[in-house]
Amino acid sequence: MDCMCCVEFLKEEGNASVSQQENGFVDSLSILNSEKAVQEIIQQPLIQGIEDNLIEFSEAMRTVAKALRRAAEGKASAQAEAAEWKRKYELERARNLQLEHKVLSSGESIGECNGERTGNSADEPVLSNQTHEQSDVCCGKNGICSHEVLRDGDTDSNFDVVQNKVMRKISLKWQTRPQTVLILTKPNSASVRVLCAEMVRWLKEKKKLNIVVEPRVRVELLTDSSYYSFVQTWQDDKEILLLHMKVDLVITLGGDGTVLWAASMFKGPVPPIVPFSLGSLGFMTPFRILTSVTIETPTCTHLVAFDNFSRSKGDPQHYSDSEHYREYLDSILRGPISITLRHRLLCHVIREEAKNEYEAEESIIVLNEVTIDRGISSFLTNLECYCDNSFVTCVQGDGLILSTTSGSTAYSLAAGGSMVHPQVPGILFTPICPHSLSFRPLILPEHVTLRVQVPFNSRSHAWASFDGKDRKRLAPGDALVCSMAPWPVPTACQVNSTSDFLRSIHDGLHWNLRKIQSFDGPRDP
C-alpha cells in the first residue's frame, strides 16, 4: 500500500510539474519540499518492510534446516537399528542351522524331541530339543543362563535344559547319571533332622550317590551314629564357591527360607534344586510329604500318621517315613522333569564418594527382593528412581521394594503388589506406604537397570536389605543399582510350573476363597 501511494504521489507531482512548466511558472521552494517528501516516503517504509521480510525469510530457512537435519538423523538411526536387527537375525539363523546339523548328525528325531526314549539307558538319558525355534547359547559354563538355553555338549554341566517356545515349558534331562547330591536342612527341627538321616542313608545305599551336607548337619549325623562318616562337607567359603562344579543336585528340607538359603550359597550358576515342604510356607516348595511315625515300646508298637513330619507328643524312638520322598527322588533322578527358572536380581551399592559407577561394593544376588526403607527414622523416605538413566519418580513414603516375580508372593504382595507367575521375566517396582494416592506398583521388563538414589536434600538415611538380611545403610548421595542376574535358580516341579504356582496361592493364601452363591435364589427372567 505504501508503494502504491508513493507511485500515485509521484504521478501527481509529475503532472503538476509538467503543467507548471507548460504554463511557465516555476516554484523552486515547492519543488524542493516535494522532493524531500518523496525521499522520506520511498526510503523509510520501503526499507523497513524489506528488512522485516528478510528476517522472516531467514527464520523460515533456519526452521527448514533444523527439520532436514532431524530427518537425516532419524534416517541414520533407523538404518543403524535395521542393520543391528539384520545382524542378530543372521546370527540366530546360523545358530539354528548349526543346531539342526548337530541334531541330524547325532541321529535324533522328532520323536526324541517329544521325550520318547531311544537306545540310551535309563541311567544316562540324553536331552534333545523340543523345538527348533530361536534360542541362545548359554553364557555360563557350569549352569543355566537366564536368557539362554543349555544344549547337549554346550557346557560341562551334568544336565541340559530346554525350553519349549510354544508351550512355554522348561524341562531337564540328565546327560549322565547324577553322582553328588547336596542336602540343606532347616535348623532346630527334630523332624527335619530325622528325615535328613533317613534320606542320606537311602541315597547312599540304594542310589549309590555321594552326599554333601553343611558342617552343622554332618556333626549332628555323626553324633547320632558313626555310620554317617562317609558324608562330605566343606571347610571354608572358597570351597562353597566351587560347589556348583561338584554338585549335580540340591535337596532342601524346610520351607521357602531354606530355598532362599540354598540360592544364596551359589553366587553364579546354580544346580537344580528339589525343594521339600517342611515349613510354614510353600510357594517355592511343591514337594509335600505325608509321613508316619512308629513308636516302639517294650510292650507294643504304635503307628501314627503326621503331615509334614509334625512332632508327636512324647519321645518316639523310631521314625518310619512313607515312600513319598523316595518316589519323588526316583522320578527326578531318572528324568526328565519340569523345572521353574526363578530369576534373581544382581544388586550393588555405589557410595557418594565413588568416582564412577565401577567403584561399587561387592555385589549381592537376591531371589525374592531388595527392600529400601526408612529404618528407625521418623521421617519419610525420599528416594530418586531411575530406569536406564531415565527418571521414573521420587518415592516419598516408608520405602520401596524391587522384587523378582518369584518374590511377588512375599513382601511385595503384602505391600500391594501383584502376584506374578515366577517364569514371567520382569522386575516388580512396589512402593511401601507411599504418601500419594496415585502411586501404583509397576512391572518393568527384565533387561532394564534400576538405580535408586538417596538425594542430598534427604532428611535421613535409608536402609537396604537383601532377601531380609545383609542390611546396608544408604547415606545421602549413595545409590543402589539393580539388574537381572544372568544365573537363575532352577527348581524342580511336582507337576509343572503353572500348576505348582496356582496350587501354592490356593493353599498358602486361600486366594479368592469364598462361599459359592446359592443356586435357588432369584433369577433373571
Short mmCIF file of C-alpha atoms in Angstrom, two decimals:
data_model
loop_
_atom_site.label_atom_id
_atom_site.label_comp_id
_atom_site.label_asym_id
_atom_site.label_seq_id
_atom_site.Cartn_x
_atom_site.Cartn_y
_atom_site.Cartn_z
CA MET A 1 0.00 0.00 0.00
CA ASP A 2 2.85 2.37 0.79
CA CYS A 3 4.41 1.68 -2.63
CA MET A 4 1.14 2.38 -4.43
CA CYS A 5 0.70 5.63 -2.54
CA CYS A 6 4.26 6.59 -3.47
CA VAL A 7 3.64 5.90 -7.14
CA GLU A 8 0.41 7.89 -7.15
CA PHE A 9 2.14 10.73 -5.39
CA LEU A 10 4.94 10.70 -7.96
CA LYS A 11 2.42 10.76 -10.76
CA GLU A 12 0.62 13.69 -9.23
CA GLU A 13 3.83 15.61 -8.65
CA GLY A 14 5.00 14.89 -12.18
CA ASN A 15 1.75 16.10 -13.68
CA ALA A 16 1.93 19.23 -11.53
CA SER A 17 5.48 19.98 -12.57
CA VAL A 18 4.65 19.45 -16.26
CA SER A 19 1.66 21.74 -16.05
CA GLN A 20 3.73 24.36 -14.26
CA GLN A 21 6.45 24.18 -16.92
CA GLU A 22 3.87 24.41 -19.64
CA ASN A 23 2.38 27.46 -18.00
CA GLY A 24 5.84 28.91 -17.40
CA PHE A 25 5.52 29.02 -13.61
CA VAL A 26 8.34 27.54 -11.56
CA ASP A 27 8.21 27.44 -7.76
CA SER A 28 11.59 26.23 -6.57
CA LEU A 29 10.55 26.03 -2.93
CA SER A 30 7.58 23.80 -3.60
CA ILE A 31 9.68 21.53 -5.79
CA LEU A 32 12.29 21.20 -3.05
CA ASN A 33 9.67 20.29 -0.45
CA SER A 34 8.11 17.75 -2.79
CA GLU A 35 11.45 16.02 -3.40
CA LYS A 36 12.17 15.75 0.32
CA ALA A 37 8.74 14.27 0.92
CA VAL A 38 9.19 11.76 -1.85
CA GLN A 39 12.57 10.66 -0.45
CA GLU A 40 11.08 10.17 3.04
CA ILE A 41 8.19 8.18 1.65
CA ILE A 42 10.39 5.98 -0.55
CA GLN A 43 13.24 5.28 1.84
CA GLN A 44 11.81 4.71 5.34
CA PRO A 45 8.69 2.49 4.96
CA LEU A 46 10.02 0.55 1.99
CA ILE A 47 13.38 -0.30 3.56
CA GLN A 48 11.75 -1.23 6.87
CA GLY A 49 9.36 -3.59 5.13
CA ILE A 50 12.18 -5.24 3.22
CA GLU A 51 14.15 -5.83 6.43
CA ASP A 52 11.15 -7.45 8.16
CA ASN A 53 10.58 -9.77 5.21
CA LEU A 54 14.24 -10.76 5.15
CA ILE A 55 14.16 -11.59 8.88
CA GLU A 56 11.04 -13.72 8.49
CA PHE A 57 12.56 -15.48 5.49
CA SER A 58 15.81 -16.24 7.37
CA GLU A 59 13.87 -17.67 10.35
CA ALA A 60 11.87 -19.86 8.00
CA MET A 61 15.08 -21.14 6.40
CA ARG A 62 16.53 -21.96 9.83
CA THR A 63 13.38 -23.93 10.70
CA VAL A 64 13.61 -25.86 7.43
CA ALA A 65 17.31 -26.59 8.06
CA LYS A 66 16.53 -27.94 11.55
CA ALA A 67 13.77 -30.15 10.16
CA LEU A 68 16.06 -31.51 7.46
CA ARG A 69 18.80 -32.20 9.99
CA ARG A 70 16.41 -34.07 12.29
CA ALA A 71 15.11 -36.11 9.37
CA ALA A 72 18.67 -37.04 8.41
CA GLU A 73 19.49 -38.05 11.97
CA GLY A 74 16.32 -40.14 12.20
CA LYS A 75 17.10 -41.85 8.93
CA ALA A 76 20.63 -42.67 10.08
CA SER A 77 19.33 -44.04 13.39
CA ALA A 78 16.73 -46.17 11.62
CA GLN A 79 19.35 -47.54 9.23
CA ALA A 80 21.67 -48.41 12.13
CA GLU A 81 18.84 -50.15 14.01
CA ALA A 82 17.84 -52.08 10.90
CA ALA A 83 21.45 -53.17 10.38
CA GLU A 84 21.65 -54.36 14.00
CA TRP A 85 18.44 -56.36 13.70
CA LYS A 86 19.69 -57.88 10.44
CA ARG A 87 22.95 -58.87 12.15
CA LYS A 88 21.06 -60.52 15.02
CA TYR A 89 18.79 -62.34 12.59
CA GLU A 90 21.72 -63.71 10.63
CA LEU A 91 23.47 -64.77 13.82
CA GLU A 92 20.39 -66.61 15.11
CA ARG A 93 19.87 -68.24 11.73
CA ALA A 94 23.45 -69.51 11.74
CA ARG A 95 22.98 -70.91 15.26
CA ASN A 96 19.76 -72.66 14.30
CA LEU A 97 21.40 -74.18 11.23
CA GLN A 98 24.27 -75.38 13.38
CA LEU A 99 21.83 -76.89 15.87
CA GLU A 100 19.87 -78.68 13.14
CA HIS A 101 23.10 -80.05 11.73
CA LYS A 102 24.06 -81.32 15.19
CA VAL A 103 20.66 -82.97 15.68
CA LEU A 104 20.81 -84.65 12.27
CA SER A 105 24.36 -85.83 12.79
CA SER A 106 23.55 -87.36 16.17
CA GLY A 107 20.62 -89.29 14.68
CA GLU A 108 17.94 -87.63 16.80
CA SER A 109 14.39 -87.43 15.53
CA ILE A 110 11.20 -85.55 16.32
CA GLY A 111 10.08 -88.43 18.49
CA GLU A 112 13.10 -87.82 20.70
CA CYS A 113 12.13 -84.15 20.91
CA ASN A 114 8.81 -85.17 22.41
CA GLY A 115 10.53 -87.16 25.13
CA GLU A 116 10.46 -90.63 23.54
CA ARG A 117 13.29 -92.92 24.51
CA THR A 118 15.84 -94.26 22.06
CA GLY A 119 18.72 -96.64 22.58
CA ASN A 120 20.03 -94.78 25.65
CA SER A 121 19.98 -96.46 29.01
CA ALA A 122 17.68 -95.29 31.77
CA ASP A 123 20.58 -94.07 33.84
CA GLU A 124 22.04 -91.92 31.08
CA PRO A 125 19.26 -90.03 29.35
CA VAL A 126 20.18 -87.51 26.70
CA LEU A 127 18.24 -84.30 26.29
CA SER A 128 17.05 -83.30 22.86
CA ASN A 129 15.41 -80.05 21.86
CA GLN A 130 11.64 -79.99 21.95
CA THR A 131 11.56 -77.34 19.24
CA HIS A 132 13.84 -75.95 16.57
CA GLU A 133 12.80 -72.37 17.18
CA GLN A 134 15.05 -69.49 18.13
CA SER A 135 17.17 -69.80 21.28
CA ASP A 136 20.55 -68.68 22.50
CA VAL A 137 23.76 -70.29 23.66
CA CYS A 138 24.38 -70.31 27.39
CA CYS A 139 26.99 -67.92 28.69
CA GLY A 140 27.56 -69.81 31.95
CA LYS A 141 29.95 -72.68 31.71
CA ASN A 142 28.57 -74.74 34.57
CA GLY A 143 24.96 -73.63 34.90
CA ILE A 144 21.86 -72.17 33.32
CA CYS A 145 21.86 -68.69 31.85
CA SER A 146 18.82 -66.51 32.42
CA HIS A 147 18.14 -65.58 28.80
CA GLU A 148 19.60 -68.65 27.19
CA VAL A 149 19.13 -72.39 26.91
CA LEU A 150 21.60 -75.17 27.55
CA ARG A 151 22.07 -77.76 24.85
CA ASP A 152 23.82 -81.08 24.75
CA GLY A 153 27.57 -80.52 24.59
CA ASP A 154 27.43 -76.75 25.13
CA THR A 155 28.54 -76.87 28.77
CA ASP A 156 30.25 -79.04 31.31
CA SER A 157 27.09 -79.45 33.40
CA ASN A 158 25.57 -82.86 34.09
CA PHE A 159 22.17 -81.70 32.88
CA ASP A 160 20.60 -80.00 29.90
CA VAL A 161 17.68 -77.59 29.98
CA VAL A 162 15.39 -76.99 27.03
CA GLN A 163 12.53 -74.53 26.74
CA ASN A 164 9.54 -75.25 24.54
CA LYS A 165 8.79 -71.88 22.94
CA VAL A 166 5.25 -72.89 22.02
CA MET A 167 4.12 -74.44 25.31
CA ARG A 168 6.38 -72.25 27.46
CA LYS A 169 7.54 -75.32 29.38
CA ILE A 170 11.08 -75.96 30.55
CA SER A 171 12.30 -79.49 31.13
CA LEU A 172 15.52 -81.01 32.44
CA LYS A 173 17.17 -84.22 31.40
CA TRP A 174 20.38 -85.73 32.74
CA GLN A 175 23.27 -86.29 30.37
CA THR A 176 24.74 -88.89 32.73
CA ARG A 177 23.63 -90.36 36.00
CA PRO A 178 23.92 -87.84 38.92
CA GLN A 179 26.85 -88.55 41.19
CA THR A 180 26.74 -85.99 44.03
CA VAL A 181 23.80 -84.57 45.98
CA LEU A 182 23.85 -81.60 48.37
CA ILE A 183 21.27 -81.71 51.19
CA LEU A 184 20.38 -78.48 53.02
CA THR A 185 18.07 -78.56 56.04
CA LYS A 186 16.13 -76.18 58.21
CA PRO A 187 17.90 -75.87 61.60
CA ASN A 188 16.40 -76.58 65.01
CA SER A 189 13.82 -79.07 63.78
CA ALA A 190 13.80 -82.62 65.15
CA SER A 191 11.55 -83.94 62.37
CA VAL A 192 13.77 -82.48 59.66
CA ARG A 193 16.82 -83.95 61.35
CA VAL A 194 15.29 -87.44 61.38
CA LEU A 195 14.16 -87.17 57.76
CA CYS A 196 17.62 -85.99 56.70
CA ALA A 197 19.30 -89.01 58.34
CA GLU A 198 16.86 -91.41 56.67
CA MET A 199 17.25 -89.73 53.25
CA VAL A 200 21.06 -89.78 53.47
CA ARG A 201 21.02 -93.50 54.26
CA TRP A 202 18.63 -94.28 51.40
CA LEU A 203 20.52 -92.20 48.81
CA LYS A 204 23.80 -93.82 49.76
CA GLU A 205 22.63 -97.43 49.97
CA LYS A 206 20.03 -97.55 47.21
CA LYS A 207 21.24 -94.90 44.74
CA LYS A 208 24.99 -95.07 45.41
CA LEU A 209 25.32 -91.28 45.49
CA ASN A 210 27.90 -89.06 47.15
CA ILE A 211 26.31 -86.95 49.87
CA VAL A 212 27.37 -83.40 50.82
CA VAL A 213 25.84 -81.58 53.79
CA GLU A 214 26.52 -78.48 55.83
CA PRO A 215 29.16 -78.73 58.58
CA ARG A 216 26.43 -78.39 61.22
CA VAL A 217 24.43 -81.27 59.73
CA ARG A 218 27.48 -83.51 59.49
CA VAL A 219 28.18 -83.01 63.20
CA GLU A 220 24.56 -83.89 64.01
CA LEU A 221 24.69 -87.05 61.88
CA LEU A 222 27.97 -88.21 63.42
CA THR A 223 26.54 -87.54 66.87
CA ASP A 224 23.70 -89.93 66.11
CA SER A 225 25.86 -92.65 64.56
CA SER A 226 29.35 -93.18 63.20
CA TYR A 227 27.74 -94.83 60.16
CA TYR A 228 27.50 -91.38 58.53
CA SER A 229 31.25 -90.90 58.32
CA PHE A 230 31.00 -91.07 54.51
CA VAL A 231 29.11 -87.77 54.43
CA GLN A 232 31.17 -84.91 52.97
CA THR A 233 31.16 -81.20 53.80
CA TRP A 234 33.22 -78.06 53.19
CA GLN A 235 35.75 -76.21 55.31
CA ASP A 236 35.70 -72.59 54.14
CA ASP A 237 33.98 -70.14 51.77
CA LYS A 238 36.40 -70.91 48.94
CA GLU A 239 35.04 -74.45 48.73
CA ILE A 240 31.48 -73.10 48.65
CA LEU A 241 32.32 -71.09 45.53
CA LEU A 242 33.25 -74.35 43.77
CA LEU A 243 30.19 -76.35 44.85
CA HIS A 244 28.37 -75.81 41.55
CA MET A 245 31.14 -77.72 39.78
CA LYS A 246 30.93 -80.63 42.21
CA VAL A 247 27.21 -80.96 43.00
CA ASP A 248 24.70 -82.32 40.48
CA LEU A 249 21.55 -81.84 42.56
CA VAL A 250 20.46 -79.88 45.64
CA ILE A 251 17.76 -81.12 48.04
CA THR A 252 16.25 -78.69 50.56
CA LEU A 253 14.30 -79.87 53.60
CA GLY A 254 12.36 -76.95 55.06
CA GLY A 255 10.32 -74.05 53.77
CA ASP A 256 10.84 -71.17 51.38
CA GLY A 257 13.53 -69.79 53.67
CA THR A 258 15.63 -72.90 53.10
CA VAL A 259 15.33 -72.40 49.34
CA LEU A 260 16.49 -68.79 49.77
CA TRP A 261 19.45 -70.02 51.80
CA ALA A 262 20.33 -72.58 49.12
CA ALA A 263 20.17 -69.93 46.38
CA SER A 264 22.37 -67.52 48.37
CA MET A 265 25.14 -70.12 48.57
CA PHE A 266 25.62 -70.02 44.79
CA LYS A 267 26.78 -66.64 43.51
CA GLY A 268 26.99 -67.93 39.95
CA PRO A 269 25.41 -70.98 38.30
CA VAL A 270 23.01 -72.96 40.49
CA PRO A 271 22.42 -76.74 40.26
CA PRO A 272 18.79 -77.93 40.08
CA ILE A 273 17.03 -77.68 43.44
CA VAL A 274 14.44 -80.18 44.70
CA PRO A 275 12.54 -78.34 47.47
CA PHE A 276 10.59 -80.41 50.02
CA SER A 277 7.92 -78.60 52.01
CA LEU A 278 8.63 -78.92 55.71
CA GLY A 279 7.98 -75.32 56.74
CA SER A 280 5.13 -72.85 57.15
CA LEU A 281 5.15 -71.50 53.56
CA GLY A 282 5.15 -73.44 50.33
CA PHE A 283 5.33 -71.03 47.39
CA MET A 284 8.65 -72.49 46.24
CA THR A 285 8.40 -75.98 47.81
CA PRO A 286 5.94 -78.07 45.78
CA PHE A 287 7.02 -81.48 47.15
CA ARG A 288 4.94 -82.27 50.22
CA ILE A 289 5.39 -85.37 52.36
CA LEU A 290 2.86 -87.29 54.45
CA THR A 291 4.77 -89.45 56.86
CA SER A 292 4.14 -91.88 59.66
CA VAL A 293 5.93 -92.33 62.96
CA THR A 294 6.43 -95.70 64.55
CA ILE A 295 6.65 -95.51 68.35
CA GLU A 296 8.28 -98.62 69.75
CA THR A 297 7.84 -99.53 73.43
CA PRO A 298 8.73 -102.73 75.31
CA THR A 299 5.13 -103.93 75.12
CA CYS A 300 3.67 -102.72 71.83
CA THR A 301 4.19 -100.70 68.68
CA HIS A 302 2.02 -97.71 67.67
CA LEU A 303 1.83 -96.26 64.16
CA VAL A 304 0.74 -92.61 63.96
CA ALA A 305 0.47 -90.51 60.77
CA PHE A 306 1.78 -86.95 60.58
CA ASP A 307 1.68 -84.33 57.88
CA ASN A 308 5.00 -82.68 57.03
CA PHE A 309 6.72 -84.53 59.86
CA SER A 310 4.98 -82.59 62.64
CA ARG A 311 6.36 -83.56 66.03
CA SER A 312 4.30 -86.06 68.04
CA LYS A 313 3.73 -85.91 71.75
CA GLY A 314 6.25 -87.85 73.75
CA ASP A 315 9.62 -89.05 72.57
CA PRO A 316 9.29 -91.55 69.75
CA GLN A 317 12.29 -93.76 69.49
CA HIS A 318 11.99 -94.57 65.80
CA TYR A 319 10.57 -92.74 62.80
CA SER A 320 9.40 -94.61 59.72
CA ASP A 321 8.61 -92.34 56.78
CA SER A 322 6.36 -93.17 53.88
CA GLU A 323 7.53 -93.75 50.34
CA HIS A 324 6.62 -90.26 49.13
CA TYR A 325 10.06 -88.68 49.05
CA ARG A 326 11.55 -91.86 47.57
CA GLU A 327 9.04 -91.80 44.72
CA TYR A 328 9.78 -88.14 44.05
CA LEU A 329 13.55 -88.62 44.06
CA ASP A 330 13.30 -91.77 41.92
CA SER A 331 11.44 -89.80 39.26
CA ILE A 332 13.81 -86.84 39.46
CA LEU A 333 16.99 -88.91 39.27
CA ARG A 334 15.56 -90.80 36.33
CA GLY A 335 14.35 -87.68 34.48
CA PRO A 336 13.14 -85.80 32.58
CA ILE A 337 11.46 -83.33 34.94
CA SER A 338 9.74 -79.98 34.59
CA ILE A 339 11.56 -77.11 36.23
CA THR A 340 10.90 -73.47 37.05
CA LEU A 341 13.66 -70.99 36.24
CA ARG A 342 13.42 -68.44 39.05
CA HIS A 343 15.14 -65.20 38.11
CA ARG A 344 17.38 -63.34 40.55
CA LEU A 345 18.43 -59.70 40.98
CA LEU A 346 22.06 -58.58 40.95
CA CYS A 347 22.47 -55.61 43.33
CA HIS A 348 25.40 -53.44 44.34
CA VAL A 349 25.76 -50.22 46.32
CA ILE A 350 27.63 -47.20 44.93
CA ARG A 351 28.75 -44.76 47.59
CA GLU A 352 28.70 -40.99 47.10
CA GLU A 353 32.50 -40.71 47.24
CA ALA A 354 32.93 -43.20 44.37
CA LYS A 355 34.47 -41.63 41.27
CA ASN A 356 32.46 -43.74 38.85
CA GLU A 357 29.85 -46.50 38.78
CA TYR A 358 32.54 -49.20 38.65
CA GLU A 359 33.75 -48.34 42.16
CA ALA A 360 30.93 -50.27 43.78
CA GLU A 361 30.77 -52.57 46.78
CA GLU A 362 30.62 -56.34 46.44
CA SER A 363 27.54 -57.40 44.53
CA ILE A 364 24.68 -59.25 46.22
CA ILE A 365 22.29 -61.64 44.47
CA VAL A 366 18.72 -61.96 45.76
CA LEU A 367 15.98 -64.42 44.85
CA ASN A 368 12.99 -62.61 46.36
CA GLU A 369 13.51 -58.88 46.71
CA VAL A 370 15.67 -55.97 47.78
CA THR A 371 13.92 -53.56 50.15
CA ILE A 372 14.83 -49.92 50.78
CA ASP A 373 13.14 -48.50 53.88
CA ARG A 374 13.50 -45.67 56.40
CA GLY A 375 14.64 -47.87 59.27
CA ILE A 376 14.06 -46.38 62.70
CA SER A 377 13.81 -42.83 61.37
CA SER A 378 10.53 -40.98 61.83
CA PHE A 379 10.93 -39.10 58.54
CA LEU A 380 9.54 -40.22 55.20
CA THR A 381 11.96 -41.96 52.91
CA ASN A 382 12.99 -39.79 49.98
CA LEU A 383 14.29 -41.80 47.02
CA GLU A 384 15.01 -40.82 43.42
CA CYS A 385 14.41 -43.69 41.00
CA TYR A 386 15.87 -44.07 37.51
CA CYS A 387 15.33 -46.73 34.86
CA ASP A 388 18.12 -46.97 32.26
CA ASN A 389 19.13 -43.38 33.17
CA SER A 390 15.56 -42.14 32.63
CA PHE A 391 13.90 -40.56 35.64
CA VAL A 392 10.98 -42.66 36.91
CA THR A 393 9.68 -40.99 40.05
CA CYS A 394 10.53 -39.76 43.51
CA VAL A 395 9.38 -42.12 46.27
CA GLN A 396 8.14 -40.49 49.44
CA GLY A 397 6.83 -42.96 51.96
CA ASP A 398 8.07 -45.87 54.04
CA GLY A 399 10.23 -47.27 51.26
CA LEU A 400 10.44 -49.22 48.02
CA ILE A 401 10.56 -52.90 47.04
CA LEU A 402 12.37 -54.17 43.94
CA SER A 403 11.18 -57.74 43.59
CA THR A 404 11.56 -60.68 41.27
CA THR A 405 8.48 -62.48 40.04
CA SER A 406 9.31 -65.34 42.42
CA GLY A 407 9.19 -62.79 45.24
CA SER A 408 5.86 -61.38 44.09
CA THR A 409 4.08 -63.52 46.70
CA ALA A 410 6.36 -62.30 49.51
CA TYR A 411 6.91 -58.72 50.78
CA SER A 412 5.74 -57.17 47.51
CA LEU A 413 2.34 -58.85 47.87
CA ALA A 414 1.97 -57.53 51.42
CA ALA A 415 2.74 -54.01 50.14
CA GLY A 416 0.01 -54.20 47.48
CA GLY A 417 1.93 -55.60 44.52
CA SER A 418 0.56 -58.07 42.01
CA MET A 419 1.07 -61.82 42.08
CA VAL A 420 3.10 -62.79 39.02
CA HIS A 421 3.92 -66.20 37.60
CA PRO A 422 7.55 -66.98 38.54
CA GLN A 423 8.60 -67.65 34.94
CA VAL A 424 7.45 -64.23 33.75
CA PRO A 425 10.70 -62.27 33.28
CA GLY A 426 10.37 -58.90 34.95
CA ILE A 427 11.14 -56.68 37.94
CA LEU A 428 8.36 -55.53 40.28
CA PHE A 429 8.52 -51.88 41.39
CA THR A 430 6.34 -51.68 44.53
CA PRO A 431 6.18 -48.70 46.93
CA ILE A 432 5.74 -49.23 50.67
CA CYS A 433 3.01 -46.99 52.13
CA PRO A 434 3.52 -44.14 49.62
CA HIS A 435 2.40 -40.66 50.63
CA SER A 436 0.41 -40.37 47.41
CA LEU A 437 -2.96 -41.76 46.37
CA SER A 438 -1.93 -42.22 42.73
CA PHE A 439 1.30 -44.19 43.31
CA ARG A 440 0.58 -47.64 41.88
CA PRO A 441 3.05 -50.54 41.51
CA LEU A 442 4.86 -51.15 38.23
CA ILE A 443 6.15 -54.26 36.46
CA LEU A 444 9.25 -53.45 34.41
CA PRO A 445 10.95 -55.63 31.77
CA GLU A 446 13.85 -57.86 32.70
CA HIS A 447 16.51 -56.09 30.62
CA VAL A 448 16.36 -52.72 32.41
CA THR A 449 18.78 -51.42 35.03
CA LEU A 450 17.25 -49.66 38.02
CA ARG A 451 19.07 -47.08 40.13
CA VAL A 452 17.63 -45.86 43.41
CA GLN A 453 19.48 -42.90 44.91
CA VAL A 454 19.11 -41.08 48.21
CA PRO A 455 19.14 -37.34 47.30
CA PHE A 456 21.40 -34.90 49.09
CA ASN A 457 18.42 -32.99 50.50
CA SER A 458 17.03 -36.13 52.19
CA ARG A 459 16.26 -35.64 55.87
CA SER A 460 17.53 -39.06 56.91
CA HIS A 461 19.40 -42.13 55.76
CA ALA A 462 17.80 -45.13 54.09
CA TRP A 463 18.42 -48.83 54.69
CA ALA A 464 18.63 -51.61 52.13
CA SER A 465 18.05 -55.29 52.95
CA PHE A 466 18.55 -58.21 50.58
CA ASP A 467 16.17 -61.15 50.98
CA GLY A 468 15.64 -59.99 54.56
CA LYS A 469 19.34 -59.92 55.53
CA ASP A 470 22.68 -58.20 54.75
CA ARG A 471 21.29 -54.82 55.79
CA LYS A 472 23.23 -51.79 54.47
CA ARG A 473 22.86 -48.09 55.23
CA LEU A 474 22.42 -45.66 52.34
CA ALA A 475 23.56 -42.12 53.14
CA PRO A 476 22.56 -39.06 51.07
CA GLY A 477 24.31 -39.38 47.73
CA ASP A 478 24.53 -43.19 47.85
CA ALA A 479 22.79 -45.27 45.20
CA LEU A 480 21.61 -48.86 44.82
CA VAL A 481 21.81 -50.36 41.32
CA CYS A 482 19.78 -53.49 40.44
CA SER A 483 19.57 -55.55 37.28
CA MET A 484 18.60 -59.10 36.36
CA ALA A 485 21.27 -61.62 37.30
CA PRO A 486 22.48 -63.88 34.47
CA TRP A 487 22.06 -67.08 36.54
CA PRO A 488 18.52 -68.10 37.57
CA VAL A 489 17.63 -70.75 40.16
CA PRO A 490 16.18 -73.93 38.61
CA THR A 491 13.68 -75.60 40.97
CA ALA A 492 12.03 -78.92 40.23
CA CYS A 493 8.26 -79.01 39.72
CA GLN A 494 5.95 -81.68 41.03
CA VAL A 495 3.56 -81.26 38.07
CA ASN A 496 4.60 -78.19 36.08
CA SER A 497 5.37 -74.57 36.78
CA THR A 498 1.84 -73.23 36.31
CA SER A 499 0.08 -75.98 38.28
CA ASP A 500 2.52 -75.66 41.18
CA PHE A 501 2.13 -71.85 41.23
CA LEU A 502 -1.68 -71.96 41.24
CA ARG A 503 -1.73 -74.63 43.93
CA SER A 504 0.64 -72.59 46.09
CA ILE A 505 -1.53 -69.46 46.04
CA HIS A 506 -4.66 -71.52 46.67
CA ASP A 507 -3.18 -73.50 49.56
CA GLY A 508 -0.88 -70.84 51.01
CA LEU A 509 -3.05 -67.73 50.63
CA HIS A 510 -6.54 -69.24 50.20
CA TRP A 511 -6.77 -66.98 47.16
CA ASN A 512 -10.34 -65.96 46.22
CA LEU A 513 -11.84 -68.44 48.66
CA ARG A 514 -15.50 -67.74 49.45
CA LYS A 515 -18.81 -69.48 49.74
CA ILE A 516 -20.45 -70.49 46.50
CA GLN A 517 -23.53 -68.43 45.69
CA SER A 518 -26.77 -70.28 46.30
CA PHE A 519 -28.42 -71.53 43.10
CA ASP A 520 -32.00 -71.34 44.46
CA GLY A 521 -32.15 -67.55 44.71
CA PRO A 522 -33.89 -65.08 42.35
CA ARG A 523 -33.03 -65.45 38.67
CA ASP A 524 -33.28 -63.31 35.60
CA PRO A 525 -36.49 -63.88 33.60
#
